[in-house]
mmCIF file of C-alpha atoms in Angstrom:
data_model
loop_
_atom_site.group_PDB
_atom_site.id
_atom_site.type_symbol
_atom_site.label_atom_id
_atom_site.label_comp_id
_atom_site.label_asym_id
_atom_site.label_seq_id
_atom_site.Cartn_x
_atom_site.Cartn_y
_atom_site.Cartn_z
ATOM 1 C CA PHE A 814 -10.705 -7.791 0.587
ATOM 2 C CA PHE A 815 -10.319 -9.447 3.941
ATOM 3 C CA PHE A 816 -9.755 -12.970 5.166
ATOM 4 C CA PHE A 817 -12.985 -14.512 6.342
ATOM 5 C CA GLN A 818 -13.473 -15.222 10.001
ATOM 6 C CA ALA A 819 -16.581 -17.131 11.039
ATOM 7 C CA GLU A 820 -17.399 -14.746 13.868
ATOM 8 C CA ASP A 821 -17.566 -11.595 11.721
ATOM 9 C CA GLY A 822 -21.358 -12.013 11.317
ATOM 10 C CA ILE A 823 -21.669 -10.400 7.881
ATOM 11 C CA ARG A 824 -22.908 -13.462 6.015
ATOM 12 C CA ASP A 825 -23.660 -17.122 6.571
ATOM 13 C CA PHE A 826 -21.509 -19.831 5.097
ATOM 14 C CA CYS A 827 -20.942 -23.532 5.220
ATOM 15 C CA LEU A 828 -17.529 -25.050 4.617
ATOM 16 C CA SER A 829 -17.106 -28.771 4.272
ATOM 17 C CA ARG A 830 -13.970 -30.804 3.776
ATOM 18 C CA GLY A 831 -13.933 -34.409 2.790
ATOM 19 C CA LEU A 832 -12.574 -37.175 0.714
ATOM 20 C CA GLY A 833 -13.889 -37.443 -2.805
ATOM 21 C CA ASP A 834 -14.740 -40.370 -4.976
ATOM 22 C CA VAL A 835 -13.086 -43.768 -5.027
ATOM 23 C CA TYR A 836 -9.774 -42.091 -5.837
ATOM 24 C CA LYS A 837 -9.799 -40.597 -2.329
ATOM 25 C CA ARG A 838 -9.092 -37.080 -3.517
ATOM 26 C CA GLN A 839 -9.494 -34.280 -1.032
ATOM 27 C CA SER A 840 -12.323 -31.861 -1.701
ATOM 28 C CA LEU A 841 -13.686 -28.609 -0.318
ATOM 29 C CA LEU A 842 -17.297 -27.451 -0.462
ATOM 30 C CA PHE A 843 -18.234 -23.803 0.074
ATOM 31 C CA GLU A 844 -21.829 -22.600 0.511
ATOM 32 C CA ILE A 845 -22.159 -18.853 0.966
ATOM 33 C CA TYR A 846 -25.478 -17.106 1.523
ATOM 34 C CA TYR A 847 -25.615 -13.593 0.104
ATOM 35 C CA THR A 848 -28.916 -12.433 1.560
ATOM 36 C CA GLU A 849 -28.505 -8.776 0.557
ATOM 37 C CA ILE A 850 -26.983 -9.195 -2.899
ATOM 38 C CA ALA A 851 -28.064 -6.804 -5.648
ATOM 39 C CA GLU A 852 -30.742 -8.375 -7.906
ATOM 40 C CA THR A 853 -28.686 -8.145 -11.080
ATOM 41 C CA PHE A 854 -25.370 -9.255 -9.589
ATOM 42 C CA VAL A 855 -24.041 -12.814 -9.761
ATOM 43 C CA PRO A 856 -21.301 -13.758 -7.268
ATOM 44 C CA LYS A 857 -17.876 -14.497 -8.679
ATOM 45 C CA HIS A 858 -14.882 -16.484 -7.470
ATOM 46 C CA ARG A 859 -11.205 -16.755 -8.324
ATOM 47 C CA ILE A 860 -8.072 -18.523 -7.138
ATOM 48 C CA MET A 861 -5.215 -16.254 -6.061
ATOM 49 C CA SER A 862 -1.569 -17.099 -5.431
ATOM 50 C CA ALA A 863 -0.152 -16.440 -1.977
ATOM 51 C CA PHE A 864 2.303 -14.095 -3.684
ATOM 52 C CA GLU A 865 -0.475 -11.848 -5.094
ATOM 53 C CA GLN A 866 -2.004 -11.007 -1.717
ATOM 54 C CA LYS A 867 -0.488 -8.258 0.426
ATOM 55 C CA LEU A 868 -1.968 -8.925 3.895
ATOM 56 C CA GLU A 869 0.248 -11.803 5.021
ATOM 57 C CA VAL A 870 3.794 -12.918 4.386
ATOM 58 C CA PRO A 871 3.542 -15.157 1.290
ATOM 59 C CA ASP A 872 3.648 -18.873 2.051
ATOM 60 C CA LYS A 873 4.045 -21.170 -0.948
ATOM 61 C CA LYS A 874 2.116 -23.927 0.876
ATOM 62 C CA TYR A 875 -1.161 -21.983 0.428
ATOM 63 C CA GLN A 876 -3.320 -20.275 -2.167
ATOM 64 C CA TYR A 877 -6.490 -18.235 -1.691
ATOM 65 C CA LEU A 878 -10.026 -18.758 -2.934
ATOM 66 C CA LEU A 879 -11.821 -15.410 -3.245
ATOM 67 C CA PHE A 880 -15.564 -14.716 -3.456
ATOM 68 C CA ALA A 881 -17.014 -11.363 -4.518
ATOM 69 C CA ALA A 882 -20.626 -10.138 -4.541
ATOM 70 C CA ASP A 883 -22.001 -6.600 -4.435
ATOM 71 C CA PRO A 884 -22.584 -5.012 -1.804
ATOM 72 C CA TYR A 885 -20.354 -7.356 0.230
ATOM 73 C CA GLU A 886 -16.629 -7.078 0.698
ATOM 74 C CA THR A 887 -14.576 -9.715 -1.054
ATOM 75 C CA ILE A 888 -13.857 -12.683 1.194
ATOM 76 C CA ALA A 889 -10.907 -15.064 0.954
ATOM 77 C CA PHE A 890 -10.269 -18.587 2.207
ATOM 78 C CA LYS A 891 -6.730 -19.855 2.662
ATOM 79 C CA ILE A 892 -6.542 -23.307 1.064
ATOM 80 C CA PRO A 893 -3.681 -25.763 0.400
ATOM 81 C CA ASN A 894 -1.578 -24.947 -2.636
ATOM 82 C CA LEU A 895 -2.376 -28.215 -4.378
ATOM 83 C CA GLU A 896 -3.324 -28.547 -8.023
ATOM 84 C CA ILE A 897 -7.099 -28.211 -8.480
ATOM 85 C CA ASP A 898 -8.832 -30.730 -10.722
ATOM 86 C CA LYS A 899 -10.996 -28.751 -13.169
ATOM 87 C CA ASN A 900 -12.267 -31.771 -15.105
ATOM 88 C CA GLU A 901 -16.014 -32.207 -15.503
ATOM 89 C CA GLY A 902 -17.625 -33.114 -12.196
ATOM 90 C CA LYS A 903 -14.532 -32.132 -10.202
ATOM 91 C CA PHE A 904 -15.000 -28.354 -10.160
ATOM 92 C CA TYR A 905 -18.558 -27.165 -9.635
ATOM 93 C CA PHE A 906 -20.068 -23.763 -8.884
ATOM 94 C CA ASN A 907 -23.665 -22.564 -8.928
ATOM 95 C CA TRP A 908 -25.641 -19.428 -8.048
ATOM 96 C CA ASP A 909 -29.183 -20.079 -6.827
ATOM 97 C CA LYS A 910 -30.776 -16.638 -7.065
ATOM 98 C CA ASP A 911 -33.962 -17.761 -5.274
ATOM 99 C CA SER A 912 -32.237 -18.931 -2.091
ATOM 100 C CA LYS A 913 -29.302 -16.511 -2.643
ATOM 101 C CA LEU A 914 -26.838 -19.361 -2.152
ATOM 102 C CA TYR A 915 -23.515 -19.566 -3.999
ATOM 103 C CA THR A 916 -22.033 -23.063 -3.988
ATOM 104 C CA LEU A 917 -18.544 -24.038 -5.054
ATOM 105 C CA GLN A 918 -17.006 -27.477 -4.745
ATOM 106 C CA LEU A 919 -13.483 -28.299 -5.801
ATOM 107 C CA PHE A 920 -11.356 -31.408 -5.792
ATOM 108 C CA PHE A 921 -7.606 -31.449 -5.540
ATOM 109 C CA LYS A 922 -5.801 -33.640 -8.038
ATOM 110 C CA GLU A 923 -4.522 -36.884 -6.643
ATOM 111 C CA ARG A 924 -0.892 -36.592 -5.748
ATOM 112 C CA SER A 925 1.328 -39.407 -6.849
ATOM 113 C CA ASP A 926 4.828 -40.210 -5.746
ATOM 114 C CA LYS A 927 7.096 -39.954 -8.747
ATOM 115 C CA PRO A 928 10.224 -42.084 -8.741
ATOM 116 C CA LEU A 929 13.425 -40.129 -8.590
ATOM 117 C CA PRO A 930 15.583 -40.216 -11.712
ATOM 118 C CA ALA A 931 18.458 -42.672 -11.642
ATOM 119 C CA LEU A 932 21.719 -41.254 -10.390
ATOM 120 C CA PRO A 933 24.618 -41.229 -12.825
ATOM 121 C CA GLN A 934 26.786 -44.306 -12.517
ATOM 122 C CA LYS A 935 30.345 -44.099 -11.256
ATOM 123 C CA PRO A 936 32.773 -44.289 -14.170
ATOM 124 C CA SER A 937 34.588 -47.610 -14.399
ATOM 125 C CA SER A 938 37.988 -45.945 -14.384
ATOM 126 C CA PHE A 939 38.959 -42.396 -13.572
ATOM 127 C CA ASN A 940 42.252 -40.789 -14.325
ATOM 128 C CA PRO A 941 42.662 -37.186 -13.218
ATOM 129 C CA ILE A 942 43.799 -34.867 -16.008
ATOM 130 C CA GLY A 943 47.383 -34.583 -14.727
ATOM 131 C CA ALA A 944 47.764 -38.342 -14.189
ATOM 132 C CA ARG A 945 47.097 -39.561 -17.752
ATOM 133 C CA PHE A 946 49.876 -41.540 -19.429
#
């Protein structure tokens, strides 16, 4: 596979980034036209860890979204390594065989600041082992 660059000219695509519903979650929308796809083939996608790929030095801040369709080479998009919300309506993909358009939209889960656990309290009195009476 290779990492997609807009100027490679092999296929058309539309990438959109925005804020989601009232929860203000970040989302990504991918629209990829596969104009020369084989009639019986349906495009596929998968999420890949930065540590699975072998083309770049792994960076834990990112993950990769891959798209595959015959006769095209697999393409990959480098996306933030945030948890993806796969609940109904938050992860959508569709293949329109008439227009040859593969659409995928994903939402990242809302990140919340978790309070740090309380630190252990200082003991009221401390006698080192050798100083006990």
